Structure formats: C-alpha cells, structure tokens
Amino acid sequence: MRRHRKYPLENCRESKRKLLQWAQQFPEICWLDSNEHISSYGSYEAILAVGEFSHIRGSTFEKLQNYRQKTEDWIFGYLSYDLKNDLEKLNSNNFDGLHFPELHFFQPKKIFFLKNGNIELKYLSQFENEMDSDLDEIFRTEIPSPESTILPLNIHQRISKSDYIQKADKMLQHIHLGNIYEANFCQEFYAENAEINPLETFHRLNKISAPPFAAFLKLNDLFALCASPERYLKRNGGQIISQPIKGTAKRSANLKEDDRLAEILKSDPKEISENVMIVDLVRNDLSRTAKKGSIQVVELCAVHTYKQVHQLVSSISSEVEKDTPSVEILKTTFPMGSMTGAPKISAMEIIEDLEESKRGLYSGAIGYFTPEADFDFNVVIRSILYNSAHKYVSFSVGSAITAKSIPEKEYEECLVKARAMRLALEPFSPKDE
C-alpha cells in the first residue's frame, strides 16, 4: 500500500539536481529523466525510486513474471541483453568485466514523480511519516562543485580498427550468403583499475547529450550511467509503442551544414533501408501479442535531432488484450530489433561469434512496471557501465551492418557515438582513435 502527496516546485531543474544528490545515500537508485523532451508518449518529466523493500535477481523472464505478480507494485530495474539465452538456444561466452546479473528489479520504499511543475511522493505506508522530513532535507541539499581533479583513465578498445574492419567484412559475407539481412555489430571500450565518481560522470554525460531516456541506476556496486535517445517499449493499458532508432549522422556547429547533414540522412538509401528492416522486425515481434489488424507504423524514418547526432526514428504501435501479461509482451519482443538485426536469431548467433565482449546490460533495457502492469523501458545505448568493486568501467557502441555497408564508415560511426562517453570520462583530454 502506498501513500502519496503532491507539492509544487519553483525550480524544476534545480530540484532535479538536489533530488538526485540527496538520493546518493541509498544503495539502490533508479533515476529516469526525459530532459524536458516533449513527446506524445511521455508520462513523466522525471522519476526517482530509492531504497529497496524487496528485490529480484535472476536469469529468466518467468522469475520476473512471478515477482511482478507477487508485488503488484511499482518495480524498477533492468533487463540485460543476455536474457536472449532464456528465450532461444543461444549462449554468451565472451569476456565479461562487469558482472551484472541478467536481470535485477527492486520494489522501492520511496518514489518521486516530477510533472507539470509538481513533485509527487509515493511512499510505502511503512515510511509515510518520513515524507515531510525527506522533502525538507531534499530542498536543503547543497549541490557540490564539480571535482577539479579527475583520476586519468587508460581507455582501451577491445577490438582494434583493423580487426573491426575484418570482422565487419565477415558479417558482410553472411549477408551476401543470405544468412542475415542486417546485424548490429558492437565493440567495447574499457578501463581497468578505474575509479570514477558515478554521479558527476552521469551529470557530464547527460549535459553532453541531454537525451529523452536518460537513466542513473545504482544497485550497490553496480552503476549504469545512461544517455539513451531510444525507447524500447512502452505499455499504456492496451496500447503498446516501440520507437526503434536506426540511421545516424553527426551534427555540425554551422547551422546550414547541420541542416544539410540532416537532409542527407533523411534521404540516405542505406540508412533508410536499415530502419525499414528493423521496423518490419518490430512489426513481426508485436504481432505475437497484438489484436488482429491493430499494428500501425505511426512514424517512419523521421529525423530526430539530439545534441550529438541526428537519428532516424520510427514509431510502431499495437493494441493488446488487457489481460495479456506484460512480461509476455517483453518476452516476445526481446532483445529489441534495433540492437540485433534480422532475422533476429541468426543475427544474434553471428553477433556472439564476431563480438569479443559479453554485452550484458548494454543493449538491454532500463525501466519500470506500474502496479497496473503498465511499463516503460529504454534501450541501453550511449551508456557508461561501472563495477566499483572490480574497478572496471566500460562503454560499448555499435552500428548496423547491411549489404550497402562500408566497414571503414561503420567504424567512423562508432567513434561518433563513442565521443560523448569519452568526453564524460575524460573531460579534459578528449580523444578519438
């Protein structure tokens, strides 16, 4: 049972900083921030969930389904990419320096919702008497100055440029043989013996990108600092919406040049074909739970502009019966097609063979379920993952390989996507490799 109260906010941006700073005292934090992006599918400007009342860690969707039904409450957490092994006869044997469980959700003691200039508190009834004192403490929280000294990181690439090109060529061979049409090929950047300030690093990353699906996730020693521009899947009653991204172009400080780059992306046959293939894959995935004839492509290959890049975004919707289990909808669409390729199973097999790192939370999803079983999840891309106990920090980037791909250009696209994470981790010595 949750108790709730609502209060007006005078300065939403400052309140968000104070709220997230105050939250650092808790071992479990899930912060979701839209960064003021306006969307017809958005529910909140930001959400903070803190303090674990109960939790689940595991490697199967069945375990998650049982936990969700048992709690019938708000639960927050993540699905890792390697839950694919629970769905198909697949495996994940590549190197893993992060050691995130395959899934982790927690039922928070305290939740804060920011919307329309108000903050709403929803506390489990056992903690109701802490609402006023918590809010007073939050408003009195001081924002520390950024650290002037940041420990240098020795960031490595798991795959060299020459190896990347060789592997991309192998993926092209699979495409020319007809084994797949498209695959998302990813590479890891990492640092060992790394010590970072997760919150400060997140603020730097979020400032660089200001994406619509940002997340700060802390689960004891495990951190995800996520600047995702992409929604994986949302349920609102009987409506399902998926918004895959495929197609990327860099930005320019020159306005005319920036507009030109967006126009080139909008009409680029290779980028459009990438997106359309994934739209077809998503439509097929959604058909497994959708009411007959309900699937619609609401938006196809629309250019969405973010601080770092232009992207092609499509929106696909479906209708489901109200008694369709939410976890079943996730199972039949996971992992998201934008991070696998088509056909999905063949693409995942080839990805596992050619990549050299276990993806884990990267290209998985962070989000929440409501007590009514609605949900909203992002795609974990443009993200820094950190295991503070092992002092291992990692970020991965990828690009879609299609028949029209040129490996050198795909490699350059990866570097464009990697730049925001490098800047957040090495703000005074940005590098490109």
CSV table of C-alpha atoms in Angstrom, one decimal:
chain,number,residue,atom,x,y,z
A,1,MET,CA,0.0,0.0,0.0
A,2,ARG,CA,1.4,3.4,-1.0
A,3,ARG,CA,0.6,6.9,0.4
A,4,HIS,CA,1.0,9.9,-1.8
A,5,ARG,CA,1.3,13.6,-1.5
A,6,LYS,CA,1.9,16.3,-4.1
A,7,TYR,CA,3.8,19.6,-3.8
A,8,PRO,CA,4.6,22.5,-6.2
A,9,LEU,CA,8.1,23.1,-7.4
A,10,GLU,CA,9.6,26.5,-8.0
A,11,ASN,CA,12.7,25.4,-10.0
A,12,CYS,CA,12.3,22.0,-11.6
A,13,ARG,CA,15.9,21.8,-12.9
A,14,GLU,CA,17.5,22.7,-9.6
A,15,SER,CA,15.1,20.4,-7.8
A,16,LYS,CA,16.1,17.5,-10.0
A,17,ARG,CA,19.8,18.1,-9.2
A,18,LYS,CA,19.0,18.2,-5.4
A,19,LEU,CA,16.8,15.2,-5.6
A,20,LEU,CA,19.4,13.0,-7.3
A,21,GLN,CA,22.2,14.3,-5.0
A,22,TRP,CA,20.0,13.5,-1.9
A,23,ALA,CA,19.4,10.0,-3.3
A,24,GLN,CA,23.1,9.1,-3.2
A,25,GLN,CA,22.7,7.9,0.4
A,26,PHE,CA,20.7,4.9,-0.8
A,27,PRO,CA,22.3,1.6,-2.1
A,28,GLU,CA,19.6,1.3,-4.7
A,29,ILE,CA,18.7,4.2,-7.0
A,30,CYS,CA,16.8,4.4,-10.3
A,31,TRP,CA,16.6,7.8,-11.8
A,32,LEU,CA,14.8,8.3,-15.2
A,33,ASP,CA,14.9,11.7,-16.8
A,34,SER,CA,13.3,12.9,-20.1
A,35,ASN,CA,15.5,16.1,-20.1
A,36,GLU,CA,12.4,18.1,-21.0
A,37,HIS,CA,11.9,16.4,-24.3
A,38,ILE,CA,8.2,16.7,-25.3
A,39,SER,CA,6.6,13.5,-26.5
A,40,SER,CA,3.0,12.4,-27.1
A,41,TYR,CA,4.0,9.1,-25.4
A,42,GLY,CA,5.7,10.6,-22.3
A,43,SER,CA,4.2,10.1,-18.8
A,44,TYR,CA,6.6,12.0,-16.5
A,45,GLU,CA,9.4,14.5,-16.7
A,46,ALA,CA,11.5,12.5,-14.3
A,47,ILE,CA,11.1,9.7,-11.8
A,48,LEU,CA,13.3,8.8,-8.8
A,49,ALA,CA,13.0,5.4,-7.0
A,50,VAL,CA,15.1,4.7,-3.9
A,51,GLY,CA,15.5,2.2,-1.1
A,52,GLU,CA,14.9,-1.5,-1.7
A,53,PHE,CA,11.9,-3.0,0.1
A,54,SER,CA,12.2,-6.2,-1.9
A,55,HIS,CA,14.1,-7.3,-5.0
A,56,ILE,CA,14.7,-10.0,-7.5
A,57,ARG,CA,17.9,-11.0,-9.4
A,58,GLY,CA,17.8,-13.8,-11.9
A,59,SER,CA,18.2,-15.0,-15.4
A,60,THR,CA,14.6,-15.9,-16.5
A,61,PHE,CA,11.5,-14.0,-17.5
A,62,GLU,CA,9.4,-16.5,-15.5
A,63,LYS,CA,11.1,-15.3,-12.4
A,64,LEU,CA,10.4,-11.7,-13.3
A,65,GLN,CA,6.7,-12.5,-14.0
A,66,ASN,CA,6.3,-14.2,-10.6
A,67,TYR,CA,7.9,-11.3,-8.8
A,68,ARG,CA,5.7,-8.7,-10.6
A,69,GLN,CA,2.5,-10.6,-9.8
A,70,LYS,CA,3.6,-11.1,-6.2
A,71,THR,CA,4.4,-7.4,-5.6
A,72,GLU,CA,1.6,-5.8,-7.7
A,73,ASP,CA,3.5,-2.5,-7.0
A,74,TRP,CA,5.9,-0.2,-8.7
A,75,ILE,CA,9.2,-2.1,-9.5
A,76,PHE,CA,12.3,-0.6,-11.2
A,77,GLY,CA,15.3,-2.2,-12.8
A,78,TYR,CA,16.8,-3.7,-15.9
A,79,LEU,CA,16.8,-6.5,-18.4
A,80,SER,CA,20.2,-7.5,-19.8
A,81,TYR,CA,20.7,-8.3,-23.5
A,82,ASP,CA,21.8,-11.9,-22.5
A,83,LEU,CA,18.3,-12.8,-21.4
A,84,LYS,CA,18.2,-13.8,-25.0
A,85,ASN,CA,19.5,-17.2,-23.7
A,86,ASP,CA,16.3,-17.7,-21.8
A,87,LEU,CA,14.3,-17.3,-24.9
A,88,GLU,CA,16.3,-19.2,-27.5
A,89,LYS,CA,19.0,-21.8,-27.7
A,90,LEU,CA,21.7,-19.2,-27.5
A,91,ASN,CA,24.7,-18.6,-25.3
A,92,SER,CA,27.0,-15.8,-24.1
A,93,ASN,CA,30.6,-16.9,-23.7
A,94,ASN,CA,32.5,-13.7,-24.5
A,95,PHE,CA,34.6,-11.8,-21.9
A,96,ASP,CA,32.6,-10.1,-19.1
A,97,GLY,CA,34.4,-7.5,-17.0
A,98,LEU,CA,31.3,-6.0,-15.4
A,99,HIS,CA,29.4,-9.0,-13.9
A,100,PHE,CA,25.9,-7.6,-13.9
A,101,PRO,CA,23.2,-10.2,-13.2
A,102,GLU,CA,20.9,-10.9,-16.2
A,103,LEU,CA,18.1,-9.0,-14.6
A,104,HIS,CA,17.6,-7.0,-11.4
A,105,PHE,CA,14.4,-5.3,-10.2
A,106,PHE,CA,13.6,-3.8,-6.9
A,107,GLN,CA,10.4,-2.6,-5.1
A,108,PRO,CA,11.3,0.9,-3.8
A,109,LYS,CA,10.4,2.3,-0.4
A,110,LYS,CA,10.1,5.8,-1.8
A,111,ILE,CA,9.2,7.1,-5.3
A,112,PHE,CA,9.2,10.7,-6.6
A,113,PHE,CA,7.4,11.8,-9.8
A,114,LEU,CA,8.1,15.2,-11.4
A,115,LYS,CA,5.5,16.5,-13.8
A,116,ASN,CA,3.9,19.9,-14.7
A,117,GLY,CA,5.8,21.8,-12.1
A,118,ASN,CA,4.9,19.5,-9.3
A,119,ILE,CA,6.6,16.7,-7.3
A,120,GLU,CA,4.5,13.8,-6.2
A,121,LEU,CA,5.7,11.4,-3.5
A,122,LYS,CA,4.5,7.8,-3.3
A,123,TYR,CA,5.9,6.0,-0.2
A,124,LEU,CA,5.1,2.6,1.1
A,125,SER,CA,2.8,3.1,4.0
A,126,GLN,CA,5.5,2.0,6.5
A,127,PHE,CA,7.6,5.1,5.6
A,128,GLU,CA,4.8,7.6,5.2
A,129,ASN,CA,5.9,9.6,8.3
A,130,GLU,CA,9.2,10.3,6.5
A,131,MET,CA,7.7,12.3,3.7
A,132,ASP,CA,7.9,15.8,5.1
A,133,SER,CA,11.3,15.4,6.7
A,134,ASP,CA,12.7,13.9,3.4
A,135,LEU,CA,11.3,16.8,1.4
A,136,ASP,CA,12.8,19.4,3.8
A,137,GLU,CA,16.2,17.6,3.5
A,138,ILE,CA,16.0,17.5,-0.3
A,139,PHE,CA,15.3,21.2,-0.6
A,140,ARG,CA,18.2,21.9,1.8
A,141,THR,CA,20.6,19.7,-0.1
A,142,GLU,CA,23.6,21.5,-1.5
A,143,ILE,CA,25.0,20.7,-4.9
A,144,PRO,CA,28.7,20.1,-4.6
A,145,SER,CA,31.1,21.8,-7.0
A,146,PRO,CA,32.5,19.5,-9.8
A,147,GLU,CA,35.7,17.8,-8.8
A,148,SER,CA,38.7,19.7,-10.1
A,149,THR,CA,40.9,16.6,-10.1
A,150,ILE,CA,39.8,13.6,-12.1
A,151,LEU,CA,41.9,10.4,-12.0
A,152,PRO,CA,43.1,9.6,-15.5
A,153,LEU,CA,41.7,6.6,-17.2
A,154,ASN,CA,43.6,4.3,-19.6
A,155,ILE,CA,40.8,3.5,-22.0
A,156,HIS,CA,41.3,0.6,-24.4
A,157,GLN,CA,39.4,-0.8,-27.3
A,158,ARG,CA,38.5,-4.5,-27.1
A,159,ILE,CA,38.7,-4.7,-30.9
A,160,SER,CA,41.3,-2.8,-32.9
A,161,LYS,CA,40.4,-0.8,-36.0
A,162,SER,CA,41.9,-3.5,-38.4
A,163,ASP,CA,40.1,-6.3,-36.5
A,164,TYR,CA,36.9,-4.4,-36.6
A,165,ILE,CA,37.1,-4.0,-40.4
A,166,GLN,CA,38.0,-7.7,-40.8
A,167,LYS,CA,35.0,-8.7,-38.6
A,168,ALA,CA,32.6,-6.3,-40.4
A,169,ASP,CA,33.8,-7.9,-43.7
A,170,LYS,CA,32.9,-11.4,-42.3
A,171,MET,CA,29.5,-10.0,-41.3
A,172,LEU,CA,29.0,-8.8,-44.9
A,173,GLN,CA,29.9,-12.3,-46.1
A,174,HIS,CA,27.0,-13.6,-44.0
A,175,ILE,CA,24.7,-11.0,-45.6
A,176,HIS,CA,25.8,-11.8,-49.2
A,177,LEU,CA,25.3,-15.5,-48.5
A,178,GLY,CA,21.7,-14.8,-47.3
A,179,ASN,CA,22.2,-15.8,-43.7
A,180,ILE,CA,21.1,-12.4,-42.4
A,181,TYR,CA,19.9,-9.1,-43.9
A,182,GLU,CA,21.3,-6.9,-41.2
A,183,ALA,CA,23.2,-7.1,-37.9
A,184,ASN,CA,24.2,-4.7,-35.2
A,185,PHE,CA,27.9,-5.2,-34.6
A,186,CYS,CA,29.2,-3.7,-31.4
A,187,GLN,CA,32.6,-3.1,-29.8
A,188,GLU,CA,33.6,-2.3,-26.2
A,189,PHE,CA,35.8,0.5,-24.8
A,190,TYR,CA,37.0,-0.2,-21.3
A,191,ALA,CA,39.4,0.8,-18.4
A,192,GLU,CA,40.7,-1.4,-15.6
A,193,ASN,CA,41.7,-0.2,-12.1
A,194,ALA,CA,39.3,2.6,-12.7
A,195,GLU,CA,37.9,4.9,-10.1
A,196,ILE,CA,35.2,7.4,-11.2
A,197,ASN,CA,32.6,9.5,-9.4
A,198,PRO,CA,29.4,7.9,-10.9
A,199,LEU,CA,27.1,10.8,-10.2
A,200,GLU,CA,29.4,13.5,-11.5
A,201,THR,CA,30.2,11.4,-14.6
A,202,PHE,CA,26.5,11.0,-15.2
A,203,HIS,CA,25.9,14.7,-15.0
A,204,ARG,CA,28.7,15.3,-17.5
A,205,LEU,CA,27.3,12.7,-19.9
A,206,ASN,CA,23.8,14.0,-19.5
A,207,LYS,CA,24.9,17.5,-20.2
A,208,ILE,CA,26.7,16.5,-23.4
A,209,SER,CA,23.7,14.5,-24.8
A,210,ALA,CA,20.5,15.7,-22.9
A,211,PRO,CA,18.7,12.6,-24.3
A,212,PRO,CA,15.0,11.8,-23.7
A,213,PHE,CA,15.6,8.5,-22.0
A,214,ALA,CA,18.4,9.2,-19.6
A,215,ALA,CA,18.9,7.0,-16.5
A,216,PHE,CA,21.1,6.8,-13.5
A,217,LEU,CA,21.0,3.3,-12.0
A,218,LYS,CA,22.8,2.3,-8.8
A,219,LEU,CA,22.5,-1.2,-7.4
A,220,ASN,CA,25.1,-1.4,-4.7
A,221,ASP,CA,28.4,-1.6,-6.5
A,222,LEU,CA,26.9,-1.7,-10.0
A,223,PHE,CA,26.2,1.6,-11.9
A,224,ALA,CA,24.6,2.4,-15.2
A,225,LEU,CA,25.0,6.0,-16.4
A,226,CYS,CA,22.7,6.1,-19.4
A,227,ALA,CA,22.2,8.8,-22.1
A,228,SER,CA,19.8,6.8,-24.3
A,229,PRO,CA,17.9,8.5,-27.1
A,230,GLU,CA,15.8,5.4,-27.7
A,231,ARG,CA,12.6,3.9,-26.3
A,232,TYR,CA,12.4,0.1,-26.4
A,233,LEU,CA,8.8,-0.5,-25.5
A,234,LYS,CA,6.0,1.2,-23.5
A,235,ARG,CA,2.6,-0.2,-22.4
A,236,ASN,CA,-0.3,2.1,-21.5
A,237,GLY,CA,-3.3,-0.1,-20.9
A,238,GLY,CA,-4.0,-1.8,-24.1
A,239,GLN,CA,-1.6,0.3,-26.3
A,240,ILE,CA,2.0,-0.8,-27.0
A,241,ILE,CA,4.5,1.6,-28.6
A,242,SER,CA,8.0,0.8,-29.9
A,243,GLN,CA,10.4,3.5,-31.2
A,244,PRO,CA,13.5,1.9,-32.8
A,245,ILE,CA,16.4,4.1,-33.9
A,246,LYS,CA,18.4,3.1,-37.0
A,247,GLY,CA,20.4,5.7,-39.0
A,248,THR,CA,22.9,8.2,-37.6
A,249,ALA,CA,24.6,11.4,-38.8
A,250,LYS,CA,26.9,13.7,-36.9
A,251,ARG,CA,26.0,17.3,-36.0
A,252,SER,CA,27.7,20.5,-37.1
A,253,ALA,CA,28.1,23.8,-35.2
A,254,ASN,CA,27.3,25.5,-38.5
A,255,LEU,CA,23.5,25.8,-38.8
A,256,LYS,CA,23.4,25.4,-42.6
A,257,GLU,CA,25.8,22.5,-42.6
A,258,ASP,CA,23.8,20.9,-39.8
A,259,ASP,CA,20.6,21.2,-41.8
A,260,ARG,CA,22.4,19.7,-44.8
A,261,LEU,CA,23.6,16.7,-42.7
A,262,ALA,CA,20.0,16.1,-41.5
A,263,GLU,CA,18.7,16.3,-45.1
A,264,ILE,CA,21.4,13.8,-46.3
A,265,LEU,CA,20.4,11.4,-43.5
A,266,LYS,CA,16.7,11.8,-44.3
A,267,SER,CA,17.3,10.6,-47.9
A,268,ASP,CA,20.2,8.2,-47.4
A,269,PRO,CA,19.2,4.8,-49.0
A,270,LYS,CA,21.5,2.8,-46.8
A,271,GLU,CA,20.3,4.4,-43.5
A,272,ILE,CA,16.6,4.2,-44.6
A,273,SER,CA,17.0,0.5,-45.5
A,274,GLU,CA,18.5,-0.1,-42.0
A,275,ASN,CA,15.5,1.5,-40.4
A,276,VAL,CA,12.8,-0.1,-42.6
A,277,MET,CA,14.3,-3.6,-41.9
A,278,ILE,CA,14.0,-3.1,-38.2
A,279,VAL,CA,10.5,-1.6,-38.5
A,280,ASP,CA,9.5,-4.9,-40.2
A,281,LEU,CA,11.1,-6.9,-37.5
A,282,VAL,CA,9.3,-4.9,-34.7
A,283,ARG,CA,6.0,-5.3,-36.5
A,284,ASN,CA,6.6,-9.1,-36.6
A,285,ASP,CA,7.5,-9.2,-32.9
A,286,LEU,CA,4.5,-7.1,-31.9
A,287,SER,CA,2.2,-9.3,-34.0
A,288,ARG,CA,2.7,-12.2,-31.5
A,289,THR,CA,0.6,-10.4,-28.8
A,290,ALA,CA,-1.3,-7.8,-30.9
A,291,LYS,CA,-5.0,-7.7,-31.7
A,292,LYS,CA,-5.5,-8.6,-35.3
A,293,GLY,CA,-5.1,-5.6,-37.6
A,294,SER,CA,-4.0,-3.3,-34.8
A,295,ILE,CA,-0.4,-2.8,-35.7
A,296,GLN,CA,0.4,0.7,-37.2
A,297,VAL,CA,3.5,2.4,-38.3
A,298,VAL,CA,2.8,5.8,-36.8
A,299,GLU,CA,6.0,7.4,-37.9
A,300,LEU,CA,8.6,6.1,-40.4
A,301,CYS,CA,12.2,7.3,-40.7
A,302,ALA,CA,11.6,10.7,-39.1
A,303,VAL,CA,14.7,12.7,-38.3
A,304,HIS,CA,15.1,13.4,-34.6
A,305,THR,CA,17.9,15.8,-33.6
A,306,TYR,CA,19.8,15.4,-30.4
A,307,LYS,CA,22.8,17.4,-29.1
A,308,GLN,CA,25.4,15.0,-30.5
A,309,VAL,CA,23.8,13.3,-33.5
A,310,HIS,CA,20.8,13.3,-35.9
A,311,GLN,CA,18.9,10.0,-35.9
A,312,LEU,CA,16.2,8.3,-37.9
A,313,VAL,CA,13.4,7.2,-35.6
A,314,SER,CA,10.3,5.2,-36.4
A,315,SER,CA,7.2,4.6,-34.1
A,316,ILE,CA,5.2,1.4,-34.3
A,317,SER,CA,2.1,0.8,-32.2
A,318,SER,CA,-0.2,-2.1,-31.5
A,319,GLU,CA,-3.2,-3.0,-29.3
A,320,VAL,CA,-3.3,-5.9,-26.9
A,321,GLU,CA,-6.0,-7.5,-24.8
A,322,LYS,CA,-6.0,-6.0,-21.3
A,323,ASP,CA,-5.3,-9.4,-19.7
A,324,THR,CA,-2.2,-10.0,-21.8
A,325,PRO,CA,0.7,-10.4,-19.3
A,326,SER,CA,3.2,-7.5,-19.6
A,327,VAL,CA,6.2,-9.9,-19.2
A,328,GLU,CA,4.9,-11.9,-22.1
A,329,ILE,CA,4.9,-8.8,-24.3
A,330,LEU,CA,8.5,-8.2,-23.3
A,331,LYS,CA,9.5,-11.8,-23.9
A,332,THR,CA,8.1,-11.8,-27.5
A,333,THR,CA,10.0,-8.6,-28.5
A,334,PHE,CA,13.3,-9.0,-26.6
A,335,PRO,CA,16.0,-8.2,-27.3
A,336,MET,CA,15.0,-5.2,-29.3
A,337,GLY,CA,15.5,-5.5,-33.0
A,338,SER,CA,17.5,-2.3,-33.3
A,339,MET,CA,20.3,-4.0,-31.3
A,340,THR,CA,20.2,-7.4,-33.0
A,341,GLY,CA,19.3,-7.4,-36.7
A,342,ALA,CA,17.2,-9.6,-39.0
A,343,PRO,CA,16.4,-12.4,-38.9
A,344,LYS,CA,16.9,-12.0,-35.2
A,345,ILE,CA,18.1,-15.4,-34.1
A,346,SER,CA,20.6,-15.8,-36.9
A,347,ALA,CA,21.9,-12.3,-36.3
A,348,MET,CA,22.4,-13.0,-32.6
A,349,GLU,CA,24.3,-16.1,-33.3
A,350,ILE,CA,26.7,-14.2,-35.7
A,351,ILE,CA,27.0,-11.3,-33.2
A,352,GLU,CA,28.1,-13.7,-30.5
A,353,ASP,CA,30.7,-15.3,-32.8
A,354,LEU,CA,32.2,-12.0,-34.0
A,355,GLU,CA,32.0,-9.7,-31.0
A,356,GLU,CA,34.6,-10.1,-28.2
A,357,SER,CA,32.7,-8.8,-25.1
A,358,LYS,CA,29.5,-10.0,-23.4
A,359,ARG,CA,27.0,-7.3,-23.9
A,360,GLY,CA,25.3,-7.6,-20.5
A,361,LEU,CA,23.3,-4.5,-19.7
A,362,TYR,CA,24.5,-2.8,-22.8
A,363,SER,CA,21.7,-3.1,-25.5
A,364,GLY,CA,19.4,-4.3,-22.7
A,365,ALA,CA,16.7,-2.1,-21.1
A,366,ILE,CA,16.2,0.1,-18.0
A,367,GLY,CA,12.7,1.0,-16.8
A,368,TYR,CA,9.8,0.2,-14.6
A,369,PHE,CA,6.4,-1.6,-14.2
A,370,THR,CA,3.4,0.1,-12.5
A,371,PRO,CA,1.0,-1.6,-10.1
A,372,GLU,CA,-1.4,-1.9,-13.1
A,373,ALA,CA,1.3,-3.7,-15.1
A,374,ASP,CA,1.9,-0.9,-17.5
A,375,PHE,CA,5.6,-0.4,-18.3
A,376,ASP,CA,8.2,1.8,-20.0
A,377,PHE,CA,11.7,0.8,-20.9
A,378,ASN,CA,14.6,2.5,-22.8
A,379,VAL,CA,17.4,0.9,-24.8
A,380,VAL,CA,20.7,0.9,-23.0
A,381,ILE,CA,22.9,2.6,-25.5
A,382,ARG,CA,25.2,5.7,-25.2
A,383,SER,CA,25.9,4.5,-21.7
A,384,ILE,CA,28.8,4.1,-19.2
A,385,LEU,CA,28.7,0.9,-17.1
A,386,TYR,CA,30.7,0.7,-13.9
A,387,ASN,CA,31.5,-2.0,-11.4
A,388,SER,CA,33.0,-0.1,-8.5
A,389,ALA,CA,34.0,-3.2,-6.6
A,390,HIS,CA,36.1,-4.5,-9.6
A,391,LYS,CA,37.1,-1.0,-10.6
A,392,TYR,CA,36.0,-1.8,-14.2
A,393,VAL,CA,34.4,0.8,-16.4
A,394,SER,CA,33.0,0.1,-19.8
A,395,PHE,CA,31.1,1.6,-22.7
A,396,SER,CA,30.1,0.0,-26.0
A,397,VAL,CA,29.0,1.3,-29.3
A,398,GLY,CA,27.7,-0.3,-32.5
A,399,SER,CA,26.5,0.2,-36.0
A,400,ALA,CA,24.2,-1.7,-38.3
A,401,ILE,CA,25.9,-3.7,-41.0
A,402,THR,CA,23.8,-4.1,-44.2
A,403,ALA,CA,24.7,-5.1,-47.7
A,404,LYS,CA,25.5,-1.4,-48.5
A,405,SER,CA,27.8,-1.0,-45.5
A,406,ILE,CA,31.4,0.2,-45.9
A,407,PRO,CA,33.3,-1.2,-42.9
A,408,GLU,CA,35.6,2.0,-42.6
A,409,LYS,CA,32.5,4.2,-42.5
A,410,GLU,CA,30.8,1.9,-39.9
A,411,TYR,CA,33.9,2.2,-37.8
A,412,GLU,CA,33.8,6.0,-38.0
A,413,GLU,CA,30.1,5.9,-37.0
A,414,CYS,CA,31.1,4.0,-33.9
A,415,LEU,CA,33.6,6.7,-33.0
A,416,VAL,CA,31.0,9.4,-33.4
A,417,LYS,CA,28.8,7.5,-31.0
A,418,ALA,CA,31.6,6.9,-28.5
A,419,ARG,CA,32.7,10.5,-28.3
A,420,ALA,CA,30.1,11.5,-25.7
A,421,MET,CA,31.2,8.7,-23.3
A,422,ARG,CA,34.9,9.5,-23.7
A,423,LEU,CA,34.2,13.2,-23.0
A,424,ALA,CA,32.3,12.3,-19.9
A,425,LEU,CA,35.1,10.1,-18.6
A,426,GLU,CA,38.0,12.2,-19.8
A,427,PRO,CA,36.6,15.8,-19.8
A,428,PHE,CA,40.0,17.5,-20.0
A,429,SER,CA,41.6,15.2,-22.6
A,430,PRO,CA,39.1,14.1,-25.2
A,431,LYS,CA,40.5,11.7,-27.8
A,432,ASP,CA,39.3,10.0,-30.9
A,433,GLU,CA,41.0,6.8,-32.0
